[in-house]
Amino acid sequence: MDYEAVIGLETHVQLRTQSKMWCGCANAFGSPPNTNVCPVCLGLPGVLPVPNDEALRLTALTGLLLNCALPPRAKFDRKSYFYPDMPKNYQITQYDQPSTANGFVEFEFQGGTARVRITRAHLEEDVGKSTHFERNSGVDFNRAGVPLLEIVSEPDLTSADMAYEYLNALKEILIYGGVSDCDMEKGMVRCDVNVSVRPKGTQELGAKIEIKNMNSFSGVRKALEYEIPRQIEVLKKGGQLIQSTRRWDDVAGITEEMRTKEHAHDYRYFPDPDLMPLQPSEEWLAAVRARVVELPLARKQRFMRDYQLPAGDAEVFKNDVPLGDYFETLARQAKNPKAVANWVINNLRAKLAESGSRRESAQTPASSIWHPASEVDESGLTSAATEISLSSLKFKPESLLELVALVEAKTINSSAAQQVFAEMFDTGKSPAAIVQEKGLAQVSDAGAIEAFCNQAIAANPGPAADFKAGKAAALNFLKGQVMKLSKGKANPALAGEVLERKLKG
Ligand code: ADP
Ligand code: MG
Ligand code: ZN
């Protein structure tokens, strides 16, 4: 019998706010332990939480970006349990009336577009972080009370690869929307992986096994690559699976059981009496709607459609938003956007990377949704580095259009164009001025080309004879000689024609 996997993910994402969810303490990473704390986030008795409006707005914005509905009313509940990293003995979360629900995420998968339904996205607070030393343990409450969005998917995922692509797509959307920096290194995205298997073609769900607290997307993929065959193996041997919680051991590369009978938990959810239900006004909602951005997939598809770009180019401009924006301002005025894309991707991007690494990381952007530190992270999104270097380019954007036009008009050939680009990148001079100054204009004058060709043939009787004898490749060699003789300025197509005519004639 064949089995199939059924996967649903619960993804926790730290929201990009200045302060915590219920108090004014900084939402910051890397401070010394217990320095961003106050009576509210330490859970001392007698304090009152005040909701962070930006966290509420980012939650609603996420709902819109994930095609969810925003219900007219939401509320906060207390989830009771005891753990040392949570001194008030309950976590504030949203139980039966979340801020947003019933949406979907679309992403590219196996040559098509996959859709995963989103059950809900609810707001909750993060807890402290325990550290275990040799003889005792410590708790750092800097993270306690940081706003967390839990995004719950329907069990629509069917493979490890699909789960991986879903997570990357989700992360891209959240970064695009400025909802979260999604910095994995800083633990800003964590997820619980729910997975079961069932005979192919059947509808009933198998026993759900939850792998808790994964903090990397590649870890999620590896855990599923292990766990799915494990479950199938158990069933094939006639065994039974029971609902349980497991943990992923990244070193051993296995999952192991932590506990069963998860459903026996009683969290005693009840509405938090300290917090008013949320009933967003039309005005508030309008302000959130104004922050909706184009989704990554839509951007890629639009670049392919509007500028006739191949998928690879559009993907580059999806992953590097500042570079894509730069391209787009030029492409709108260009006759041949694909040629502009080639220059931006193959030349400009390479130059930026080169000069960026020379400067090391001396500069960091003051405020940007792109991570200053990471060049390319797991989702392939590039950093603020591009944005900064683009804004300090020496040449005007129009110069790049001019360069493309010079090549298209055959005023310069492609090797001269490379020289012009390098010079304009370094000095900011206009392409026309550089062509003049360096005498790079292409020679298309028939007489001059003919003279170069005669010279090349006379100096290379061997290859000339080879070509006559049918060795087509010998023509390229002779063409190369003509380019050399002309110091790179001959029109290569014309040179080829003349050579061929002379040798065949
Ligand atoms: P709980 O109430 O225990 O948290 P939920 O029904 O809310 O469980 O589901 C939590 C997550 O598990 C969701 O992402 C959901 O899609 C997924 N899920 C539920 N049942 C299964 C199953 N049998 N197999 C795989 N995933 C499942
Ligand atoms: Mg759950
Ligand atoms: Zn605080």
XYZ file of C-alpha atoms and ligand atoms in Angstrom:
534
model
C 0.000 0.000 0.000
C 1.171 3.542 -0.797
C 1.102 6.233 1.865
C 1.013 10.007 1.677
C 2.105 12.658 4.157
C -0.183 15.334 5.604
C 1.539 18.353 7.136
C 0.313 21.489 8.917
C 2.618 24.157 10.347
C 2.235 26.513 13.285
C 4.719 29.307 12.672
C 5.639 31.836 15.355
C 6.999 35.120 14.096
C 8.338 38.026 16.143
C 6.729 41.262 15.071
C 8.844 44.237 14.069
C 7.901 46.722 16.781
C 9.971 49.168 18.798
C 8.504 48.091 22.117
C 6.994 44.976 23.639
C 3.347 43.897 23.459
C 2.040 45.212 26.778
C 4.695 47.613 28.090
C 7.211 50.183 26.887
C 10.290 47.948 27.197
C 12.445 47.679 24.085
C 11.820 44.815 21.678
C 15.531 44.347 21.068
C 17.905 41.457 20.513
C 21.280 40.988 22.153
C 20.948 43.212 25.251
C 22.483 41.932 28.504
C 20.084 39.578 30.323
C 17.135 41.177 32.117
C 17.857 44.738 31.015
C 14.722 45.221 28.882
C 12.276 44.407 31.645
C 9.692 46.092 33.862
C 6.984 44.997 36.331
C 4.581 44.313 33.434
C 6.760 41.912 31.425
C 8.152 40.377 34.610
C 4.575 39.437 35.502
C 4.545 41.156 38.895
C 1.130 41.294 40.581
C -1.055 44.358 40.253
C 0.143 45.597 36.875
C -2.044 46.250 33.842
C -1.146 45.427 30.228
C -1.657 48.094 27.528
C -1.808 46.702 23.971
C 0.850 47.859 21.516
C -1.150 49.371 18.654
C 1.603 48.781 16.092
C 1.547 45.051 16.923
C -2.222 45.067 16.346
C -1.734 46.872 13.030
C 1.009 44.453 11.891
C -1.261 41.536 12.762
C -4.115 42.948 10.686
C -1.679 43.759 7.875
C -0.467 40.146 7.909
C -4.074 39.039 7.660
C -4.529 41.132 4.533
C -1.250 39.900 2.999
C -2.338 36.298 3.662
C -5.760 36.846 2.080
C -7.489 36.449 5.455
C -10.664 38.015 6.727
C -10.479 40.617 9.496
C -13.357 39.864 11.839
C -15.188 42.830 13.386
C -14.276 41.607 16.853
C -11.315 39.799 18.385
C -10.203 39.230 21.955
C -7.340 38.140 24.161
C -7.391 35.051 26.357
C -5.271 33.652 29.121
C -3.645 30.273 28.532
C -2.763 28.916 31.946
C 0.282 26.803 32.565
C 3.278 26.839 34.853
C 6.834 27.259 33.671
C 9.693 29.289 35.177
C 10.119 31.382 32.021
C 6.566 32.715 32.483
C 6.117 34.093 36.021
C 2.503 35.203 35.767
C 1.597 31.571 35.060
C -0.451 32.361 32.012
C 0.375 33.457 28.511
C -1.803 36.062 26.840
C -2.943 34.744 23.474
C -6.056 34.641 21.294
C -8.153 31.519 21.553
C -11.564 31.438 19.895
C -11.639 34.957 18.449
C -8.293 35.569 16.716
C -7.460 38.846 15.025
C -7.514 37.266 11.591
C -8.452 33.938 9.960
C -9.343 32.010 6.780
C -6.755 32.951 4.200
C -4.187 31.342 1.940
C -0.601 31.608 0.739
C 0.402 30.985 -2.855
C 3.909 30.068 -3.893
C 5.822 28.471 -6.714
C 6.275 24.758 -6.345
C 7.343 22.082 -8.819
C 6.735 24.261 -11.836
C 3.286 25.400 -10.758
C 1.585 27.517 -8.128
C 0.728 25.811 -4.839
C -1.872 27.138 -2.443
C -1.869 26.452 1.286
C -4.825 27.585 3.335
C -4.215 29.620 6.452
C -6.465 28.655 9.343
C -5.717 31.697 11.456
C -3.079 34.156 12.546
C -3.314 35.182 16.160
C -1.367 37.501 18.378
C 0.344 36.332 21.545
C 3.298 37.192 23.740
C 6.695 35.546 23.831
C 8.031 34.181 27.118
C 11.443 34.348 28.803
C 14.415 32.247 27.844
C 15.888 29.668 30.224
C 19.580 28.888 30.254
C 20.876 25.871 32.108
C 24.278 26.166 33.743
C 26.262 23.441 35.398
C 24.662 23.715 38.833
C 21.655 25.965 38.320
C 19.493 27.691 35.732
C 18.826 31.291 34.788
C 15.949 33.030 33.053
C 16.364 36.056 30.790
C 13.103 38.014 30.514
C 14.230 40.365 27.731
C 12.107 38.387 25.290
C 9.115 38.039 27.649
C 6.200 40.050 26.318
C 7.649 40.484 22.822
C 4.752 40.366 20.325
C 4.497 37.038 18.492
C 2.237 36.203 15.629
C 1.249 32.549 15.359
C 0.319 31.631 11.810
C -1.485 28.296 11.610
C -1.803 26.472 8.301
C -4.407 23.920 7.295
C -2.914 20.430 6.783
C -2.440 21.156 3.055
C 1.268 20.414 2.750
C 2.233 17.032 1.353
C 6.030 16.827 1.437
C 9.188 18.062 3.165
C 10.099 20.169 0.122
C 6.651 21.707 -0.028
C 6.822 22.643 3.673
C 10.218 24.234 3.042
C 8.946 26.295 0.104
C 5.854 27.352 2.046
C 8.006 28.635 4.915
C 10.241 30.573 2.557
C 7.240 32.106 0.808
C 5.685 33.063 4.135
C 8.933 34.638 5.272
C 9.270 36.624 2.041
C 5.764 37.977 2.433
C 6.385 39.029 6.037
C 9.636 40.756 5.129
C 8.006 42.507 2.153
C 5.234 43.770 4.401
C 7.689 44.974 7.053
C 5.840 42.727 9.508
C 8.943 40.959 10.775
C 12.642 40.865 10.005
C 12.351 37.065 10.157
C 15.982 36.817 11.208
C 16.444 33.115 11.867
C 19.752 33.645 13.648
C 17.957 35.801 16.193
C 15.213 33.247 16.690
C 12.571 35.463 15.112
C 10.849 32.547 13.356
C 10.118 29.265 15.106
C 7.708 26.599 14.089
C 5.887 23.518 15.257
C 5.563 20.844 12.604
C 2.461 18.621 12.632
C 2.684 15.550 10.463
C 0.717 12.392 9.855
C 0.532 9.799 7.119
C -2.414 7.969 5.554
C -3.037 5.499 2.736
C -2.925 7.367 -0.568
C -6.338 8.387 -1.797
C -8.056 8.220 1.594
C -9.540 11.266 3.304
C -9.368 10.507 7.010
C -6.434 12.082 8.834
C -3.901 9.870 10.590
C -2.619 10.363 14.142
C -0.986 13.785 14.381
C 2.616 13.900 15.507
C 3.986 17.277 16.463
C 7.670 18.171 16.228
C 8.139 21.147 18.531
C 10.127 24.327 18.308
C 12.063 24.120 15.073
C 14.197 27.191 14.430
C 15.437 26.689 10.889
C 13.655 25.915 7.644
C 16.290 23.431 6.573
C 15.799 21.757 9.974
C 12.062 21.463 9.264
C 12.819 19.845 5.932
C 15.330 17.418 7.420
C 13.005 16.502 10.299
C 10.186 15.739 7.845
C 12.504 13.758 5.583
C 13.184 11.572 8.604
C 9.747 11.539 10.203
C 7.546 10.740 7.195
C 9.328 7.481 6.252
C 9.472 6.572 9.950
C 5.699 6.793 10.282
C 5.113 4.885 7.054
C 7.480 2.190 8.249
C 5.543 1.780 11.517
C 2.245 1.346 9.638
C 3.744 -1.016 7.060
C 4.978 -3.247 9.855
C 1.427 -3.405 11.173
C 2.112 -1.008 14.053
C -0.015 1.883 15.235
C 0.778 5.563 15.566
C -0.550 7.582 18.471
C -0.880 11.323 18.797
C 2.324 12.532 20.403
C 4.986 15.196 20.586
C 8.514 14.616 19.380
C 11.704 16.623 19.262
C 14.210 16.888 16.436
C 17.807 16.042 17.284
C 19.773 17.872 14.625
C 23.069 16.190 15.483
C 21.749 12.632 15.416
C 19.367 13.466 12.552
C 16.391 11.772 14.220
C 13.140 12.659 15.958
C 12.454 11.226 19.395
C 9.332 11.013 21.491
C 8.859 13.578 24.265
C 5.334 12.898 25.434
C 2.014 11.408 24.358
C -1.603 12.286 25.179
C -1.008 15.928 24.318
C -4.782 16.531 24.266
C -4.953 15.720 27.984
C -3.570 19.218 28.614
C -5.996 21.654 30.112
C -4.924 25.205 29.559
C -8.114 26.625 31.081
C -8.405 29.327 28.456
C -10.584 32.263 29.492
C -10.958 35.868 28.301
C -8.343 38.156 29.820
C -10.316 40.506 32.083
C -7.567 43.147 31.849
C -7.910 43.560 28.094
C -10.839 44.997 26.179
C -12.051 43.081 23.100
C -10.693 44.524 19.854
C -13.217 46.226 17.603
C -11.216 48.028 14.936
C -12.746 51.223 13.534
C -13.117 51.857 9.806
C -10.463 54.547 10.082
C -7.978 52.222 11.754
C -8.604 49.519 9.148
C -8.132 52.006 6.319
C -4.732 52.966 7.715
C -3.760 49.288 7.791
C -5.039 48.703 4.248
C -2.856 51.569 3.067
C 0.188 49.577 4.172
C -0.575 46.554 1.969
C 2.285 45.895 -0.442
C 2.586 43.881 -3.626
C 3.332 40.241 -2.782
C 6.638 38.681 -3.852
C 5.053 36.202 -6.256
C 2.887 38.928 -7.809
C 5.985 41.086 -8.259
C 7.848 38.304 -10.015
C 4.919 37.550 -12.310
C 4.446 41.251 -13.071
C 8.108 41.670 -14.001
C 7.843 38.691 -16.354
C 4.660 40.026 -17.928
C 5.369 43.757 -18.127
C 9.024 43.598 -19.139
C 9.098 40.220 -20.927
C 11.768 38.983 -18.533
C 12.668 35.307 -18.155
C 11.790 33.771 -14.779
C 15.411 33.838 -13.625
C 15.729 37.621 -14.057
C 12.365 38.267 -12.406
C 13.439 36.051 -9.506
C 16.543 38.197 -8.988
C 14.378 41.321 -8.849
C 11.938 39.625 -6.474
C 14.721 38.703 -4.077
C 16.555 42.028 -4.284
C 13.853 44.657 -4.062
C 16.070 47.772 -4.311
C 17.788 46.351 -7.407
C 14.398 45.488 -8.915
C 13.075 48.978 -8.213
C 16.152 50.461 -9.857
C 15.625 48.250 -12.907
C 11.978 49.173 -13.068
C 12.526 52.938 -13.205
C 14.786 52.334 -16.215
C 12.681 49.618 -17.808
C 9.660 51.923 -17.995
C 11.600 54.158 -20.397
C 13.494 51.430 -22.245
C 12.722 50.035 -25.687
C 14.331 46.734 -24.768
C 13.862 46.035 -21.044
C 15.546 42.627 -21.330
C 18.795 44.311 -22.427
C 18.548 46.668 -19.440
C 17.947 43.686 -17.136
C 21.103 42.033 -18.479
C 23.182 45.080 -17.626
C 21.635 45.498 -14.197
C 22.008 41.833 -13.268
C 25.257 40.826 -14.972
C 27.231 44.035 -14.631
C 25.789 46.420 -12.091
C 25.000 43.770 -9.492
C 28.443 42.225 -9.868
C 30.125 45.624 -9.485
C 28.050 46.422 -6.413
C 28.970 43.114 -4.824
C 32.631 43.754 -5.612
C 32.744 47.262 -4.196
C 30.535 46.234 -1.280
C 32.957 43.551 -0.181
C 35.872 45.975 -0.577
C 34.180 48.392 1.778
C 33.597 45.471 4.142
C 30.619 46.131 6.334
C 31.747 49.573 7.407
C 28.301 51.017 6.790
C 25.045 49.742 8.157
C 21.707 51.187 7.160
C 19.911 53.250 9.737
C 16.483 51.911 9.032
C 15.538 49.413 6.440
C 13.409 46.340 6.242
C 16.386 44.533 4.716
C 18.796 42.959 7.156
C 22.006 44.896 7.328
C 24.135 41.918 8.166
C 22.969 39.103 5.944
C 23.932 39.145 2.295
C 21.659 36.360 1.195
C 19.679 34.453 3.775
C 17.793 31.207 3.623
C 14.908 32.617 1.589
C 17.335 34.210 -0.872
C 16.331 37.747 0.019
C 19.238 40.147 -0.250
C 20.254 42.853 2.095
C 20.090 46.590 2.541
C 23.588 46.710 1.097
C 22.120 47.044 -2.393
C 19.867 49.893 -1.394
C 22.762 51.864 0.020
C 25.136 51.241 -2.833
C 22.471 52.108 -5.404
C 21.846 55.435 -3.762
C 25.546 56.276 -3.899
C 26.175 55.308 -7.535
C 28.341 57.845 -9.351
C 26.550 57.590 -12.692
C 22.991 58.686 -13.401
C 20.481 55.906 -14.062
C 19.864 57.371 -17.531
C 23.485 56.642 -18.392
C 22.722 52.960 -18.308
C 19.895 53.496 -20.804
C 22.265 55.490 -22.964
C 24.799 52.675 -22.856
C 22.188 50.132 -23.924
C 21.134 52.448 -26.761
C 24.739 52.819 -27.970
C 25.068 49.040 -28.175
C 21.721 48.631 -29.926
C 22.592 51.324 -32.463
C 25.875 49.433 -33.019
C 27.830 52.573 -32.174
C 29.948 50.447 -29.849
C 30.393 46.692 -29.736
C 29.918 44.625 -26.643
C 33.554 44.555 -25.535
C 33.753 48.353 -25.801
C 30.482 48.545 -23.876
C 32.116 46.653 -21.010
C 34.883 49.240 -20.923
C 32.395 52.091 -21.015
C 30.439 50.575 -18.147
C 33.516 50.099 -15.973
C 34.563 53.705 -16.626
C 31.148 55.186 -15.956
C 30.842 53.144 -12.773
C 34.171 54.510 -11.530
C 33.892 58.107 -12.709
C 30.230 58.873 -13.346
C 31.008 60.207 -16.827
C 28.369 59.795 -19.517
C 28.764 56.914 -21.993
C 28.921 59.276 -24.976
C 31.759 61.225 -23.359
C 33.664 58.015 -22.597
C 33.239 56.673 -26.147
C 34.577 59.983 -27.493
C 37.435 60.234 -25.063
C 38.640 56.662 -25.542
C 37.848 56.418 -29.236
C 35.697 53.373 -28.681
C 33.218 53.973 -31.468
C 32.782 50.837 -33.476
C 34.292 50.687 -36.952
C 31.554 49.751 -39.383
C 33.223 51.402 -42.338
C 33.417 48.737 -45.063
C 36.770 49.905 -46.372
C 38.440 49.873 -42.961
C 37.013 46.455 -42.085
C 38.103 45.066 -45.401
C 41.658 46.244 -44.775
C 41.714 44.533 -41.350
C 40.364 41.332 -42.921
C 42.988 41.316 -45.656
C 45.656 41.767 -43.017
C 44.286 38.934 -40.874
C 44.055 36.492 -43.784
C 47.542 37.325 -45.025
C 49.049 36.835 -41.580
C 47.230 33.531 -40.942
C 47.327 31.369 -44.069
C 46.807 28.167 -42.066
C 43.430 29.036 -40.531
C 42.372 30.627 -43.814
C 43.061 27.360 -45.628
C 41.291 25.412 -42.869
C 38.157 27.462 -43.321
C 38.249 26.971 -47.076
C 38.586 23.229 -46.449
C 35.346 23.286 -44.455
C 36.456 23.948 -40.849
C 33.881 26.506 -39.849
C 35.490 27.185 -36.462
C 38.554 28.689 -38.151
C 36.417 31.734 -38.988
C 36.104 32.630 -35.323
C 39.862 32.640 -34.995
C 40.222 35.001 -37.933
C 37.432 37.193 -36.583
C 39.355 37.376 -33.311
C 42.422 38.543 -35.244
C 40.398 41.276 -36.923
C 39.149 42.440 -33.513
C 42.717 42.496 -32.274
C 43.990 44.445 -35.256
C 41.172 46.967 -34.840
C 41.864 47.267 -31.104
C 38.426 45.842 -30.351
C 36.564 48.434 -32.400
C 35.561 46.476 -35.490
C 31.911 45.600 -35.882
C 32.235 41.830 -35.281
C 29.224 40.833 -37.355
C 30.468 42.847 -40.290
C 33.979 41.433 -39.922
C 32.535 37.907 -40.049
C 30.594 38.671 -43.211
C 33.572 40.206 -44.985
C 35.907 37.365 -44.016
C 33.453 34.754 -45.208
C 32.909 36.525 -48.504
C 36.631 36.817 -49.094
C 37.473 33.214 -48.227
C 34.562 31.668 -50.093
C 34.899 33.943 -53.077
P -4.236 21.613 18.250
O -5.580 22.117 18.634
O -3.798 20.394 18.938
O -3.192 22.700 18.227
P -5.049 21.894 15.584
O -6.180 21.120 15.041
O -5.268 23.306 15.968
O -4.385 21.112 16.756
O -3.911 21.862 14.493
C -2.649 22.351 14.724
C -1.863 22.175 13.424
O -1.785 20.810 13.084
C -2.485 22.847 12.214
O -1.457 23.409 11.437
C -3.164 21.723 11.487
O -3.202 21.959 10.097
C -2.263 20.560 11.783
N -2.932 19.268 11.827
C -4.084 18.956 12.463
N -4.354 17.648 12.325
C -3.334 17.114 11.610
C -3.034 15.796 11.146
N -3.809 14.750 11.416
N -1.895 15.638 10.417
C -1.099 16.661 10.160
N -1.334 17.902 10.561
C -2.438 18.138 11.284
Mg -2.305 24.451 18.210
Zn 8.347 45.556 30.229
